[in-house]
């Protein structure tokens, strides 16, 4: 029983359930819980850039071969392009087979105001993207800083200071993650209270199609990628289950990003690979978002009774291939990308975006989870490919009790479950 009460998975699941029940039965109160969910995400966001900076700087400064940095970066970009293209094509195929847009009433589409999304799509530029995406800026600066440190003979003191700061940053993160159930409760309560389960009924087929496709992508594509280097996807998902539940409750992959980076290191991925791949993937390896975008375009075409030719399909895939990368990391990027894609191909009415507004929030959980898992898989694959993966650490991480469980036990003054098991073995 004591172990149950120190298990973060148990508390996050309980919080998500409680939030959903509150949202369904007392929506007025549930909507007021939004600051709790967004507040937790905002606090976790404070850790993302410092952790990226410390992880990359320390990792690169300790590398003997700096050419490896460029090689890992190049492989990462190539991997992102190949896998997100597979996600894009999968979304198009499944949407064509299931046809979730057939029978949808489009008369209400023009009543919604989507001007802000189309305007943002028109105003988008790569310079704007770089200015708005702080994560990319920190990533680039950290790489340069790490290279400089590796070239300075007397940089040992600076590196020692950074390592000391890193320990305190992660200790602070562990303390914040104890309150993850509170953030998950606030996020789920607001979503159900604000939008209600009833809003899902008209577009239930689209919802089911999107979730099924993302499940298929994880169970087939990502499974085969992990199997390439004999890493068990299911054990990996169990290992990061706490982070997955936090992402589910908050509808934000950012909420689990710092913990994911730490856990990937603990399971054997080298610090430089984790530092380069995870932040870059957060902006360019959004498998879930890519699947959603491709299915949303086909859904709208079907809803408006537009039969797309093969050439039009290739045009849409080509435009999405570019636009899906452009707005990554920008708030409301899904609708911005859709607006820019529809404006570019000029086949489907942009007003159709209004049909998706009601259920977009409920699909954000699937997007966030798929993006999150996809970046973890990418890091594991690239670490293995670069021979920067410690399999002994992986087996140890997969076999031991939850690290967060130990942290909670320490903070509550209860016996550490891992220490207890060691005593029994002794």
XYZ file of C-alpha atoms in Angstrom:
426
model
C 0.000 0.000 0.000
C 2.858 2.382 0.835
C 4.379 1.658 -2.577
C 1.063 2.522 -4.240
C 0.891 5.903 -2.517
C 4.408 6.807 -3.690
C 3.707 5.745 -7.293
C 3.416 8.765 -9.574
C 1.589 6.719 -12.225
C -1.194 5.935 -9.743
C -1.613 9.579 -8.735
C -1.583 10.924 -12.306
C -4.192 8.354 -13.386
C -6.321 9.249 -10.375
C -5.976 12.967 -11.158
C -6.930 12.494 -14.831
C -10.007 10.492 -13.835
C -11.033 13.046 -11.207
C -10.550 15.900 -13.689
C -12.666 14.171 -16.342
C -15.476 13.499 -13.838
C -15.419 17.090 -12.575
C -15.487 18.412 -16.156
C -18.449 16.229 -17.064
C -20.612 16.743 -13.982
C -19.605 20.265 -12.825
C -18.312 22.017 -15.983
C -18.574 25.556 -14.538
C -16.165 24.658 -11.740
C -13.937 22.552 -14.008
C -13.303 25.416 -16.436
C -11.872 27.428 -13.548
C -9.179 24.734 -13.111
C -7.387 25.896 -16.282
C -4.758 27.991 -14.416
C -3.702 24.877 -12.494
C -2.963 22.960 -15.688
C -1.340 25.816 -17.579
C 0.568 26.887 -14.452
C 2.195 23.470 -14.131
C 3.176 23.481 -17.827
C 4.606 27.002 -17.505
C 6.741 25.915 -14.541
C 8.066 22.863 -16.389
C 8.810 25.050 -19.435
C 11.236 27.016 -17.266
C 13.429 23.920 -17.098
C 13.446 23.062 -20.812
C 15.965 25.609 -22.098
C 18.403 25.356 -19.131
C 18.402 21.559 -19.438
C 18.956 21.751 -23.212
C 21.831 24.201 -22.699
C 23.490 22.166 -19.940
C 23.010 18.797 -21.650
C 24.369 19.894 -25.026
C 27.192 22.076 -23.687
C 28.484 19.392 -21.312
C 27.989 16.645 -23.868
C 29.832 18.364 -26.716
C 32.604 19.688 -24.475
C 33.372 16.088 -23.498
C 33.490 14.777 -27.069
C 36.885 14.092 -28.580
C 35.604 14.050 -32.159
C 33.636 17.213 -32.963
C 32.895 15.875 -36.449
C 30.508 13.534 -34.683
C 28.334 16.518 -33.721
C 27.748 17.384 -37.367
C 27.259 13.724 -38.267
C 24.648 13.178 -35.539
C 22.868 16.385 -36.523
C 22.799 15.386 -40.191
C 21.523 11.898 -39.412
C 18.864 13.344 -37.126
C 17.511 15.656 -39.839
C 17.508 12.802 -42.382
C 15.719 10.516 -39.905
C 13.120 13.216 -39.134
C 12.364 13.738 -42.826
C 11.987 10.026 -43.587
C 9.812 9.166 -40.575
C 7.546 12.232 -40.787
C 7.057 11.505 -44.505
C 5.959 7.969 -43.592
C 3.551 9.490 -41.050
C 2.219 11.876 -43.685
C 1.609 9.110 -46.214
C 0.030 6.825 -43.592
C -2.431 9.571 -42.622
C -3.443 10.101 -46.261
C -3.929 6.370 -46.911
C -6.027 5.694 -43.794
C -8.178 8.795 -44.393
C -8.875 7.590 -47.925
C -9.811 4.096 -46.741
C -12.052 5.076 -43.787
C -13.344 8.348 -45.332
C -14.227 10.149 -42.048
C -15.431 13.298 -43.869
C -18.342 11.724 -45.699
C -21.768 12.879 -44.507
C -20.454 15.911 -42.578
C -22.699 19.012 -42.705
C -20.572 21.948 -43.906
C -23.209 24.710 -43.752
C -21.894 26.034 -40.411
C -18.305 26.286 -41.582
C -18.464 29.914 -42.682
C -19.937 31.091 -39.362
C -16.689 30.650 -37.477
C -13.994 33.307 -37.428
C -10.723 31.833 -38.640
C -9.198 35.028 -39.975
C -6.512 35.033 -37.271
C -5.190 31.660 -38.420
C -5.130 32.562 -42.109
C -3.422 35.880 -41.312
C -0.749 34.134 -39.262
C -0.241 31.675 -42.100
C 0.259 34.542 -44.568
C 2.656 36.330 -42.213
C 4.806 33.244 -41.632
C 8.459 33.239 -42.674
C 11.481 31.169 -41.707
C 13.072 34.236 -40.087
C 9.937 34.673 -37.985
C 10.071 30.964 -37.114
C 13.654 31.236 -35.850
C 12.870 34.391 -33.877
C 9.807 32.841 -32.214
C 11.267 29.391 -31.543
C 13.434 29.890 -28.468
C 14.237 26.176 -28.292
C 16.027 26.269 -31.663
C 17.949 29.388 -30.610
C 19.105 27.722 -27.381
C 20.015 24.566 -29.292
C 22.232 26.441 -31.762
C 23.858 28.566 -29.038
C 24.528 25.482 -26.879
C 26.243 23.684 -29.762
C 28.523 26.665 -30.377
C 29.209 27.095 -26.645
C 30.043 23.397 -26.275
C 32.469 23.567 -29.218
C 34.173 26.619 -27.710
C 34.506 24.844 -24.342
C 36.073 21.822 -26.013
C 38.709 24.057 -27.657
C 39.699 26.000 -24.522
C 42.462 24.196 -22.562
C 41.481 25.818 -19.241
C 37.751 25.096 -19.476
C 37.725 22.422 -16.734
C 36.561 24.882 -14.059
C 33.712 26.117 -16.248
C 32.662 22.522 -16.979
C 32.722 21.647 -13.262
C 30.505 24.652 -12.500
C 28.056 23.647 -15.232
C 27.934 20.083 -13.886
C 27.207 21.398 -10.405
C 24.419 23.639 -11.756
C 23.028 20.686 -13.731
C 22.636 18.603 -10.552
C 20.644 21.355 -8.832
C 18.477 21.958 -11.913
C 17.489 18.288 -12.051
C 16.864 18.183 -8.304
C 14.495 21.127 -8.703
C 12.806 19.389 -11.644
C 12.259 16.239 -9.560
C 10.549 18.315 -6.889
C 8.273 20.006 -9.446
C 7.311 16.641 -11.007
C 5.840 15.539 -7.670
C 3.029 17.998 -8.425
C 2.404 16.519 -11.897
C -0.949 15.004 -10.816
C -2.191 18.500 -9.930
C -1.299 19.778 -13.399
C -2.890 16.748 -15.067
C -6.072 17.267 -13.038
C -6.332 20.933 -14.048
C -5.686 20.225 -17.742
C -8.205 17.393 -18.025
C -10.895 19.168 -15.976
C -10.659 22.272 -18.181
C -10.776 20.303 -21.461
C -13.862 18.275 -20.539
C -15.570 21.202 -18.775
C -14.948 23.675 -21.606
C -15.696 21.539 -24.665
C -17.806 18.721 -23.248
C -18.111 15.147 -24.398
C -21.163 16.070 -26.522
C -18.979 18.023 -28.971
C -17.317 14.764 -30.027
C -20.471 13.127 -31.387
C -20.698 14.850 -34.830
C -17.021 14.205 -35.578
C -16.626 10.927 -33.675
C -15.566 9.119 -36.859
C -12.749 11.603 -37.457
C -11.634 11.286 -33.826
C -11.636 7.490 -34.004
C -9.741 7.563 -37.316
C -7.032 9.900 -36.005
C -6.502 7.906 -32.805
C -6.476 4.611 -34.725
C -3.932 5.900 -37.229
C -1.604 7.227 -34.539
C -1.901 3.935 -32.666
C -1.054 2.108 -35.894
C 1.952 4.383 -36.456
C 3.290 3.681 -32.957
C 2.583 -0.071 -32.998
C 3.953 -0.698 -36.503
C 6.344 2.041 -37.686
C 7.939 2.979 -34.353
C 7.922 -0.671 -33.239
C 9.923 -1.684 -36.325
C 12.345 1.224 -35.844
C 13.064 0.099 -32.275
C 13.261 -3.551 -33.342
C 16.023 -2.571 -35.811
C 18.409 -2.371 -32.820
C 16.596 -4.974 -30.683
C 15.085 -2.479 -28.238
C 11.657 -3.445 -26.890
C 9.160 -0.650 -27.598
C 6.684 -1.883 -24.971
C 9.331 -1.903 -22.227
C 10.370 1.575 -23.318
C 6.774 2.836 -23.106
C 6.442 1.274 -19.653
C 9.698 2.973 -18.635
C 8.357 6.428 -19.613
C 4.737 5.741 -18.560
C 4.718 8.542 -15.988
C 5.742 11.112 -18.571
C 3.164 9.734 -21.032
C 0.371 10.178 -18.485
C 1.517 13.734 -17.736
C 1.476 14.525 -21.472
C -1.991 12.949 -21.714
C -3.358 14.957 -18.793
C -1.889 18.296 -19.847
C -2.171 17.835 -23.664
C 1.383 19.156 -23.907
C 4.552 17.279 -24.853
C 6.520 20.094 -23.212
C 5.315 18.931 -19.789
C 7.322 15.700 -20.094
C 10.261 16.897 -22.198
C 12.847 17.548 -19.422
C 12.091 14.230 -17.706
C 12.297 12.389 -21.041
C 15.782 13.757 -21.671
C 16.945 12.597 -18.248
C 15.396 9.141 -18.613
C 16.922 8.648 -22.073
C 20.344 9.319 -20.580
C 19.662 6.941 -17.711
C 18.677 4.153 -20.108
C 21.957 4.393 -22.003
C 21.723 7.159 -24.625
C 24.782 9.415 -24.545
C 24.389 13.000 -23.377
C 25.384 14.612 -26.722
C 22.872 12.515 -28.696
C 20.048 13.247 -26.232
C 20.921 16.940 -26.207
C 20.929 17.232 -29.989
C 18.078 14.940 -31.022
C 15.338 15.683 -28.473
C 15.287 19.513 -28.811
C 15.632 19.320 -32.617
C 12.902 16.685 -32.747
C 10.622 18.903 -30.684
C 10.610 21.302 -33.635
C 11.078 19.018 -36.653
C 10.015 15.470 -35.728
C 6.324 15.916 -34.961
C 4.940 12.580 -36.151
C 1.548 13.009 -34.469
C 1.053 16.514 -35.807
C 1.999 15.367 -39.314
C -0.541 12.524 -39.235
C -3.245 14.900 -37.978
C -2.514 17.484 -40.685
C -2.652 14.993 -43.548
C -5.884 13.451 -42.258
C -7.464 16.849 -41.608
C -6.886 17.962 -45.231
C -8.380 14.745 -46.648
C -11.260 14.973 -44.155
C -12.123 18.499 -45.317
C -11.961 17.467 -48.971
C -14.386 14.629 -48.277
C -16.670 16.885 -46.193
C -16.970 19.357 -49.103
C -17.441 16.553 -51.634
C -14.171 17.276 -53.444
C -12.627 14.262 -55.188
C -8.897 14.838 -55.262
C -6.938 13.665 -58.275
C -3.624 11.864 -57.880
C -1.678 14.972 -58.900
C -3.612 17.088 -56.402
C -2.834 14.546 -53.686
C 0.882 14.723 -54.460
C 0.656 18.533 -54.424
C -0.965 18.502 -50.979
C 1.623 16.035 -49.631
C 4.420 18.201 -51.034
C 3.028 21.397 -49.484
C 2.417 19.674 -46.130
C 5.966 18.302 -46.221
C 7.221 21.896 -46.129
C 4.555 23.686 -44.069
C 4.465 21.039 -41.319
C 8.091 21.907 -40.510
C 7.613 25.656 -40.735
C 5.221 26.306 -37.869
C 6.612 23.717 -35.458
C 6.879 24.987 -31.899
C 4.516 27.906 -32.547
C 1.328 28.183 -30.493
C -1.719 27.065 -32.475
C 0.581 25.711 -35.182
C -1.897 23.037 -36.295
C -4.427 25.528 -37.613
C -1.701 27.827 -38.940
C -0.235 24.964 -41.002
C -3.664 23.871 -42.215
C -4.559 27.427 -43.215
C -1.287 27.890 -45.098
C -1.679 24.505 -46.831
C -5.271 25.130 -47.928
C -4.345 28.634 -49.091
C -1.444 27.261 -51.129
C -3.252 24.408 -52.905
C -6.467 26.434 -53.453
C -8.615 23.305 -53.771
C -10.404 23.092 -50.403
C -12.184 26.110 -48.813
C -10.154 27.577 -45.923
C -13.462 28.138 -44.093
C -13.559 24.382 -43.550
C -11.179 24.817 -40.617
C -14.218 25.843 -38.586
C -15.396 22.221 -38.709
C -12.340 21.137 -36.735
C -12.424 23.766 -33.998
C -14.798 21.777 -31.785
C -12.708 18.602 -31.585
C -9.172 19.903 -32.075
C -8.546 20.055 -28.349
C -9.538 16.402 -27.928
C -7.122 15.352 -30.652
C -4.245 17.333 -29.166
C -3.658 14.550 -26.618
C -3.068 12.018 -29.413
C -0.777 14.444 -31.255
C 1.235 15.228 -28.119
C 1.629 11.563 -27.138
C 2.686 10.478 -30.636
C 5.143 13.385 -30.947
C 6.557 12.563 -27.502
C 7.006 8.840 -28.177
C 8.390 9.551 -31.647
C 11.156 11.774 -30.283
C 12.091 9.195 -27.669
C 12.308 6.480 -30.336
C 14.362 8.751 -32.618
C 16.894 9.356 -29.845
C 17.230 5.651 -29.013
C 17.636 4.740 -32.702
C 20.254 7.432 -33.390
C 22.177 6.610 -30.205
C 22.383 2.979 -31.325
C 23.297 3.988 -34.865
C 26.164 6.119 -33.540
C 27.253 3.374 -31.110
C 26.533 5.804 -28.286
C 24.151 3.477 -26.452
C 24.858 1.495 -23.277
C 22.677 -1.634 -23.329
C 23.630 -2.551 -19.768
C 22.108 0.735 -18.599
C 19.003 0.013 -20.656
C 18.453 -3.377 -19.013
C 19.044 -1.829 -15.600
C 16.598 1.014 -16.295
C 13.904 -1.295 -17.669
C 14.269 -3.688 -14.739
C 14.288 -1.261 -11.819
C 11.404 0.451 -10.063
C 10.365 3.923 -11.158
C 12.991 6.594 -10.509
C 10.260 9.136 -9.784
C 8.816 6.656 -7.275
C 12.101 6.796 -5.383
C 12.130 10.608 -5.456
C 8.598 10.796 -4.018
C 9.505 8.275 -1.305
C 12.543 10.336 -0.330
C 10.499 13.547 -0.120
C 7.778 11.867 1.973
C 10.316 10.355 4.324
C 9.254 6.774 3.478
C 11.539 3.790 2.765
C 12.983 3.851 -0.733
C 11.435 0.912 -2.657
C 14.651 0.212 -4.570
C 16.707 0.143 -1.394
C 14.151 -2.185 0.150
C 14.447 -4.631 -2.725
C 18.255 -4.548 -2.457
C 18.056 -5.406 1.231
C 15.780 -8.348 0.491
C 18.155 -9.605 -2.173
C 21.034 -9.306 0.263
